[in-house]
Every structure is written in structure tokens, then in C-alpha cells.
Short mmCIF file of N, CA and C in Angstrom, two decimals:
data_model
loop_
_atom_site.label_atom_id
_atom_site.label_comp_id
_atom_site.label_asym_id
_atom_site.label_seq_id
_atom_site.Cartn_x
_atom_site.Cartn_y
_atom_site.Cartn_z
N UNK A 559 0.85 -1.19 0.00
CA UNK A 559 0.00 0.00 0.00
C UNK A 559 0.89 1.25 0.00
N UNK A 560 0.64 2.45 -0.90
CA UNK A 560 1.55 3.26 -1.23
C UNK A 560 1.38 4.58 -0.02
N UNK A 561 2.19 5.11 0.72
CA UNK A 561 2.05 6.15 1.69
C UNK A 561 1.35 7.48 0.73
N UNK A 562 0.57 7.97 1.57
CA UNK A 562 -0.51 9.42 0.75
C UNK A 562 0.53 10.26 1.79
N UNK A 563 1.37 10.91 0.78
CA UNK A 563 2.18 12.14 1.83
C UNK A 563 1.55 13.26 1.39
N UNK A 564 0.51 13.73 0.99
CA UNK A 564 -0.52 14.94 0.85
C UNK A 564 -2.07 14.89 1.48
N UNK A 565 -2.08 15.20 2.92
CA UNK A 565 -2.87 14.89 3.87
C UNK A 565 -3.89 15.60 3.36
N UNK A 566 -3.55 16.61 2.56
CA UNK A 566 -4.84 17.15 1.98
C UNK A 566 -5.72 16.83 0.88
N UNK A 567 -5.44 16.20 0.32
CA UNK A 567 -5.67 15.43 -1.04
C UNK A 567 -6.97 14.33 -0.60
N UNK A 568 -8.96 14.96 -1.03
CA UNK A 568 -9.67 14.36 -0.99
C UNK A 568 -10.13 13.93 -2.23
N UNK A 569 -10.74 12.82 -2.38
CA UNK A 569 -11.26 12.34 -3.35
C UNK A 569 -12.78 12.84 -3.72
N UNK A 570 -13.66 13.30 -3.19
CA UNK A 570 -14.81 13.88 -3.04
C UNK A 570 -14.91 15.06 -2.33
N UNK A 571 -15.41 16.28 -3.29
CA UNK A 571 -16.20 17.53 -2.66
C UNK A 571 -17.52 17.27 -2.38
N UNK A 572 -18.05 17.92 -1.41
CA UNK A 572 -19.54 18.41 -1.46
C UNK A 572 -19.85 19.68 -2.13
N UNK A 573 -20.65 20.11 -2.75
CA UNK A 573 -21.42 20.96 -4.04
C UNK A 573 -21.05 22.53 -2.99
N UNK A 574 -21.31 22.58 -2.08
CA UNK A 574 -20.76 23.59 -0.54
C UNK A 574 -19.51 23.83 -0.62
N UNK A 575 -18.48 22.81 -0.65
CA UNK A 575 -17.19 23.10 -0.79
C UNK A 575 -16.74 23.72 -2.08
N UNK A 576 -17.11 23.30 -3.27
CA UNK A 576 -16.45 23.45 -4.74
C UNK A 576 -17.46 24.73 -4.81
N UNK A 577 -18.56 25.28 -4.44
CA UNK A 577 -19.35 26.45 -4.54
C UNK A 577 -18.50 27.62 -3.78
N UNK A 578 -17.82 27.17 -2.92
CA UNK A 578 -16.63 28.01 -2.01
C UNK A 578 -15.55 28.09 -2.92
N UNK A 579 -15.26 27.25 -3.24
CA UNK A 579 -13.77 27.46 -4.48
C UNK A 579 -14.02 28.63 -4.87
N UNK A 580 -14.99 28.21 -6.17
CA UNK A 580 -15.97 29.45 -7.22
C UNK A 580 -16.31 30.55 -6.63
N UNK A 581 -16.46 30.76 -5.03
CA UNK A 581 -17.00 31.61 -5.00
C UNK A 581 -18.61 32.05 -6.15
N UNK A 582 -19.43 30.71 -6.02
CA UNK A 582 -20.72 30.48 -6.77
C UNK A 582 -21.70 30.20 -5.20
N UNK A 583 -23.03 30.54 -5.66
CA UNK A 583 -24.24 29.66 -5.72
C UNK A 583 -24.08 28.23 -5.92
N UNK A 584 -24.68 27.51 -4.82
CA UNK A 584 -24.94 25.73 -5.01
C UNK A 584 -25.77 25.65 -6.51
N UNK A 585 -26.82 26.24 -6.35
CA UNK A 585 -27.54 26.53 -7.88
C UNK A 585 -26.98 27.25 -9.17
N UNK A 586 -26.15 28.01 -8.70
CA UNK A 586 -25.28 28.17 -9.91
C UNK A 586 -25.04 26.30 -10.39
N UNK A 587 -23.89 25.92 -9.87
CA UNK A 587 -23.47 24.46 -9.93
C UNK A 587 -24.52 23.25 -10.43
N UNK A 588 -25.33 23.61 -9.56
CA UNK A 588 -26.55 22.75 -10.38
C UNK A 588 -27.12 23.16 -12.13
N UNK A 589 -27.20 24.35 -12.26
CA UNK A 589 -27.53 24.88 -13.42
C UNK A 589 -26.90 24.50 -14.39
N UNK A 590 -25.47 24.53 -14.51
CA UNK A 590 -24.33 24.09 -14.91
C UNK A 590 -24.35 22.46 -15.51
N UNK A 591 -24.50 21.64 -14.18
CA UNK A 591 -24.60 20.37 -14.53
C UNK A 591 -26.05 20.50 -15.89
N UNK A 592 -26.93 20.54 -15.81
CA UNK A 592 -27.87 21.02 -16.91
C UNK A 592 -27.48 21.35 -18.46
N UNK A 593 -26.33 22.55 -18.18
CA UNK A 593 -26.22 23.20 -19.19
C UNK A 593 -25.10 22.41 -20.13
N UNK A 594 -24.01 21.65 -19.43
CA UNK A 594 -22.72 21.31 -19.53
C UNK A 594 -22.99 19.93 -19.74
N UNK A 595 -22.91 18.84 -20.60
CA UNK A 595 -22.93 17.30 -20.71
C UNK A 595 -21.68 16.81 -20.09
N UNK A 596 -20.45 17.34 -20.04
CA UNK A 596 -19.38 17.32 -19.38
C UNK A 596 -19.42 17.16 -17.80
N UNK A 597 -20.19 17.54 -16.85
CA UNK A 597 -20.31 18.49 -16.17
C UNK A 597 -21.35 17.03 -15.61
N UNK A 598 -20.70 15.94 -14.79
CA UNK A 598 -21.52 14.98 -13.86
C UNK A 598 -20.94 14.56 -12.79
N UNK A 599 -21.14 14.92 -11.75
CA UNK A 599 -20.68 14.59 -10.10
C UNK A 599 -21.57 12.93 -10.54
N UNK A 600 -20.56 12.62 -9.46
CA UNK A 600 -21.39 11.48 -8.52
C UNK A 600 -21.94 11.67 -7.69
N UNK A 601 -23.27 11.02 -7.81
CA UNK A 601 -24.85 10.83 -6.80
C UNK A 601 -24.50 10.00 -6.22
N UNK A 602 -25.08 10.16 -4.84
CA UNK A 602 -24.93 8.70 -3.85
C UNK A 602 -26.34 9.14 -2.79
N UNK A 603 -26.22 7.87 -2.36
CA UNK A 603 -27.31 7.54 -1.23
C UNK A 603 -28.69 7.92 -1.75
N UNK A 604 -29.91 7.94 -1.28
CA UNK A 604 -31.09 8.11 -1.63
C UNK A 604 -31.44 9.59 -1.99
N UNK A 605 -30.64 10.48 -1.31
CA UNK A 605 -30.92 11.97 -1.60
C UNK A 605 -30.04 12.54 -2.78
N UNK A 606 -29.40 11.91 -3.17
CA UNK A 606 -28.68 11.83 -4.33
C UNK A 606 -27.32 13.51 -4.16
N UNK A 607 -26.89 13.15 -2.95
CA UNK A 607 -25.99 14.14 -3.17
C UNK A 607 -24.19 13.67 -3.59
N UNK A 608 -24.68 14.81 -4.26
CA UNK A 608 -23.46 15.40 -4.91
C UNK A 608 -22.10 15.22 -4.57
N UNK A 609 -21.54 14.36 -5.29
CA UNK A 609 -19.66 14.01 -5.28
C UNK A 609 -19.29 14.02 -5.94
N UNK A 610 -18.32 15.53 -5.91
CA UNK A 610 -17.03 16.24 -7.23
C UNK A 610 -15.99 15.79 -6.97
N UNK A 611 -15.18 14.94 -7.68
CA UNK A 611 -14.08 14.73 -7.57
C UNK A 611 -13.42 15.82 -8.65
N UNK A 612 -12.01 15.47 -8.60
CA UNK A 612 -11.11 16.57 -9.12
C UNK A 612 -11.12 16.51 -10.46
N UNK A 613 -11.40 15.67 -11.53
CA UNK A 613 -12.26 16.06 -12.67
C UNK A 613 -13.40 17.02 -12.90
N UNK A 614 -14.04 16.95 -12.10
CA UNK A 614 -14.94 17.78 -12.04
C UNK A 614 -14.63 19.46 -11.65
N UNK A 615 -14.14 19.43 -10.99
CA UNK A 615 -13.44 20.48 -10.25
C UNK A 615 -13.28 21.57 -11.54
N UNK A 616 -11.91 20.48 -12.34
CA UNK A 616 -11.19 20.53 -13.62
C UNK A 616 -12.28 21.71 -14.27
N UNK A 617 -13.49 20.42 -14.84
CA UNK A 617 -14.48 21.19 -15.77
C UNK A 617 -14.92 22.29 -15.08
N UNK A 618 -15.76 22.44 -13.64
CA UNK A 618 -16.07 23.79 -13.86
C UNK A 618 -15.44 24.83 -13.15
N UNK A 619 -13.79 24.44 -13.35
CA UNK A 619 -12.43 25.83 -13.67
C UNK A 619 -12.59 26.41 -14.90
N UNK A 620 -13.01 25.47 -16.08
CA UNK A 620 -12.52 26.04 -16.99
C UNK A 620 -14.34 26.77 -17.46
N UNK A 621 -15.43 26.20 -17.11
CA UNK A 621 -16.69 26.89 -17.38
C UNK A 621 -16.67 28.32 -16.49
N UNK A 622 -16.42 28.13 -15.22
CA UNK A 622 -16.20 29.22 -14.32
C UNK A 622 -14.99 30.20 -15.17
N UNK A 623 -14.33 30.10 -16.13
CA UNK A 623 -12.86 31.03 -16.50
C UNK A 623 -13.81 31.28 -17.79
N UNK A 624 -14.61 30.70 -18.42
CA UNK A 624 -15.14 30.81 -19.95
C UNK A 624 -16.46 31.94 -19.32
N UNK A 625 -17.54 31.44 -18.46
CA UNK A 625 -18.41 32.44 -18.26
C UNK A 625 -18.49 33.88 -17.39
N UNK A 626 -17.91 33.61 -16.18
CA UNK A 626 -17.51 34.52 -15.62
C UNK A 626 -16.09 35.15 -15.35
N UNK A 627 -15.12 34.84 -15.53
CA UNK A 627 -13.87 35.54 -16.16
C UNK A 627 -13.97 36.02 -17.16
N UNK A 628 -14.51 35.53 -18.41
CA UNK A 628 -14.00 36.30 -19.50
C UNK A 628 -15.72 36.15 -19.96
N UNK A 629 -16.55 36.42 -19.52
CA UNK A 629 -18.31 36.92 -19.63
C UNK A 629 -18.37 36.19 -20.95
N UNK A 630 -18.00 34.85 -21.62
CA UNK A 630 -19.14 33.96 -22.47
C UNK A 630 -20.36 33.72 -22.39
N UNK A 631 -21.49 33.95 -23.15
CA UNK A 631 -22.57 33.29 -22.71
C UNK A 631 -22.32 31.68 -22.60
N UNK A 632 -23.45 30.91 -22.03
CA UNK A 632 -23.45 29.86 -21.63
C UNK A 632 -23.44 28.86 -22.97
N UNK A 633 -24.01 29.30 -24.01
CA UNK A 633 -23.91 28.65 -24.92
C UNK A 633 -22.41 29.08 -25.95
N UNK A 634 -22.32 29.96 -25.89
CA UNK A 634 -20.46 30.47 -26.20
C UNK A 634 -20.14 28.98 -25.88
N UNK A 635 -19.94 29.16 -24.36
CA UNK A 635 -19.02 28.57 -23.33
C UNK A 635 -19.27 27.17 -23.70
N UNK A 636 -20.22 26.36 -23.92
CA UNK A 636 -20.72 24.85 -24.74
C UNK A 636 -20.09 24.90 -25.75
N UNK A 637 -20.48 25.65 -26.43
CA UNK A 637 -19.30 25.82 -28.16
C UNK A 637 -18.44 25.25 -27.72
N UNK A 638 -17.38 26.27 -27.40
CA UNK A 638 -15.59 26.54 -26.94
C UNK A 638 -14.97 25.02 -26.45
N UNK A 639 -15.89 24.35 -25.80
CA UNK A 639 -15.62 23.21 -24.50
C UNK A 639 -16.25 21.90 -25.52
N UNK A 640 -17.01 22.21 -26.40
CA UNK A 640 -17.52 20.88 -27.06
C UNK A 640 -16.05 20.85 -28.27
N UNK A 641 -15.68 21.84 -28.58
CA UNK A 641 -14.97 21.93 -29.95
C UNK A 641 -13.57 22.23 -29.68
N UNK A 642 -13.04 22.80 -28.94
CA UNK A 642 -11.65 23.25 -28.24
C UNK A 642 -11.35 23.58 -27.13
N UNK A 643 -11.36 21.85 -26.42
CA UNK A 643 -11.45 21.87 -25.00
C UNK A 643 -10.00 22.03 -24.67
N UNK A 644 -9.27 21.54 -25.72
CA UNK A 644 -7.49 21.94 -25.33
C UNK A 644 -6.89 23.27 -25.02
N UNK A 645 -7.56 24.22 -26.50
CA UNK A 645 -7.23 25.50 -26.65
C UNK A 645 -7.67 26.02 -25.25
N UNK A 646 -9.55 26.26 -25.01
CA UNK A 646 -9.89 27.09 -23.67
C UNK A 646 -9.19 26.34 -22.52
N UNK A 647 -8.42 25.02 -22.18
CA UNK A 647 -7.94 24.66 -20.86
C UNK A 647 -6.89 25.41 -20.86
N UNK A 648 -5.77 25.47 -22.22
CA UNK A 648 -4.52 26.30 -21.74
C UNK A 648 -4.93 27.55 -21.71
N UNK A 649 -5.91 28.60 -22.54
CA UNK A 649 -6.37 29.96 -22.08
C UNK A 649 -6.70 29.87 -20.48
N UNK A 650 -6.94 29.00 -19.91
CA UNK A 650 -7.18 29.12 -18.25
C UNK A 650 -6.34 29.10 -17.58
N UNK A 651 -5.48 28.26 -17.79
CA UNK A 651 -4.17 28.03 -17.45
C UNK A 651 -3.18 29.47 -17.17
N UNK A 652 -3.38 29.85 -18.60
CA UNK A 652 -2.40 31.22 -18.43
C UNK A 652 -3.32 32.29 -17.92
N UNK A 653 -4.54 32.29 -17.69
CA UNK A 653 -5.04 33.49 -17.25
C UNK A 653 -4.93 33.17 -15.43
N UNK A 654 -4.87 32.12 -15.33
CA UNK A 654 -4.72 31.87 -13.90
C UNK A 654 -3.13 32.12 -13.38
N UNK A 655 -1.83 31.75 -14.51
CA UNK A 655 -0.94 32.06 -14.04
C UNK A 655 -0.44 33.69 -14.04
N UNK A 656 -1.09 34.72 -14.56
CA UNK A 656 -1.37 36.06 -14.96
C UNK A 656 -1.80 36.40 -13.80
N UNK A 657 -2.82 36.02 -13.27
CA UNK A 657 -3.85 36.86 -12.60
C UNK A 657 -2.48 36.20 -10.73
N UNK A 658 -1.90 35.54 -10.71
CA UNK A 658 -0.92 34.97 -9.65
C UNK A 658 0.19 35.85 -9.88
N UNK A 659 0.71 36.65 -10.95
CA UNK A 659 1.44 37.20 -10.74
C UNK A 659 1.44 38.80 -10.66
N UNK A 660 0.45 39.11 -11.32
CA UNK A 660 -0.14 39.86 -10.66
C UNK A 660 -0.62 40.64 -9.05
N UNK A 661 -1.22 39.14 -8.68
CA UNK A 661 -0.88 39.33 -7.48
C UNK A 661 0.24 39.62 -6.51
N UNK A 662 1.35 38.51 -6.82
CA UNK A 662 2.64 39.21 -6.46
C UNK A 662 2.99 40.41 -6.44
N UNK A 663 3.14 40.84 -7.69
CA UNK A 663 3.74 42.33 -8.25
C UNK A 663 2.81 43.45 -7.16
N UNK A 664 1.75 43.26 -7.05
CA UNK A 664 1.10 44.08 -5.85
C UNK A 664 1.79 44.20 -4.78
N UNK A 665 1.91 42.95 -4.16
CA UNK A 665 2.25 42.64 -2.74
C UNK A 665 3.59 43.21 -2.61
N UNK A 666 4.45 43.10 -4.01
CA UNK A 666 5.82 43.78 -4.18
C UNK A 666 5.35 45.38 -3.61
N UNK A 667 4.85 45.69 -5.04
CA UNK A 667 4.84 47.12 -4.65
C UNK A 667 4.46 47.87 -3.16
N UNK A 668 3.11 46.80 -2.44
CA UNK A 668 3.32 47.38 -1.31
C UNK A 668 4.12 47.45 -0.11
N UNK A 669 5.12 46.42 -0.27
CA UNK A 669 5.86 46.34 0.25
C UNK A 669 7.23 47.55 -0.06
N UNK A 670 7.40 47.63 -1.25
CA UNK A 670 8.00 49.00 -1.42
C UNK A 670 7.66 50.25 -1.38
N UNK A 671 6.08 50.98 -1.03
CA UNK A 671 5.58 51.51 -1.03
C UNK A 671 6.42 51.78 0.91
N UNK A 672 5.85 51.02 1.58
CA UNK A 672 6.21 50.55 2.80
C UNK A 672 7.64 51.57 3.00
N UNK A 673 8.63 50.45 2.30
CA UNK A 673 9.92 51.06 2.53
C UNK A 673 10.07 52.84 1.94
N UNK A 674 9.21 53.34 1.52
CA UNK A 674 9.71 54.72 1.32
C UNK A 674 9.43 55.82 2.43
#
């Protein structure tokens, strides 16, 4: 049996947790599953809730970066993801590594701001 040296590393979200990621609505997320064929948690138990694993996650990073980062409509955003799911994953990719350095460069400046 192989040691898990990343204590943080779950195999299942609840729709609560990954709605916290997004900073979304649970119903946003639900809407989504609807709109997105991509876009299927696992159901369990009789109430049928909701388990995102990190595929999922995956997909709605990149629906969350297509509709509300860069304002696609929802059907845009189906296009883009049915037809060039490669192209919009690396556009997320770099807008996420952009928007990180960015951040830095702030934290720089206030920190030099500081020193004057």
C-alpha cells in the first residue's frame, strides 16, 4: 500500500465546498450540470448528493474562467468546451498564471511603497 504524503488530497467535494472554491451559488453548480454534458458529479445515497471529484473540479475551472472571467454566454461557453477543450484549458491556465502574478507584483509594490 503506497504512503498518501498529501494529507490534503480528498477524493470527493460536497457541491458547498467546490461552490466556495468558485465563490458560486450551489444553484449556480446545479444549473451548470444542466447546461454542460461534461459536467456529472457522482450521486450517492437516496438523496442523491453530490460528489465532485477533481475532474470535475477541472471542468467547472474552466466553465467558471469561460463564463464569468471572461463573460461567455453559456452557450459560447458549450461551443468553446464541445470543440476546443485543449485550446480554452490552456487559455485558463495562463489566465490563472497572470492573474498569480499579478498578485505578487502588488504585494511587491506594497511592500516597497512601505519602505519609502
Amino acid at each position: 500500500m503506497a504512503l498518501n504524503l498529501n494529507k490534503n488530497l480528498k477524493l470527493y467535494y460536497s457541491i458547498k465546498e467546490v461552490a466556495e472554491m468558485f465563490d458560486l451559488n450551489e444553484s449556480t453548480l446545479r444549473y451548470w450540470e444542466q447546461e454542460f454534458p461534461s459536467l456529472k458529479p457522482k450521486t450517492s445515497g437516496s438523496a442523491k448528493t453530490r460528489q465532485y471529484q477533481e475532474k470535475d473540479i477541472e471542468q467547472i475551472r474552466l466553465i467558471h474562467n469561460l463564463v464569468k472571467v471572461r463573460g461567455f454566454k453559456i452557450a459560447s461557453a458549450r461551443k468553446i468546451l464541445t470543440q476546443n477543450k485543449k485550446g480554452a484549458d490552456r487559455k485558463a491556465d495562463v489566465l490563472g498564471w497572470l492573474i498569480d502574478i499579478r498578485t505578487e507584483l502588488q504585494a511587491l509594490k506594497k511592500q516597497l511603497d512601505y519602505l519609502q
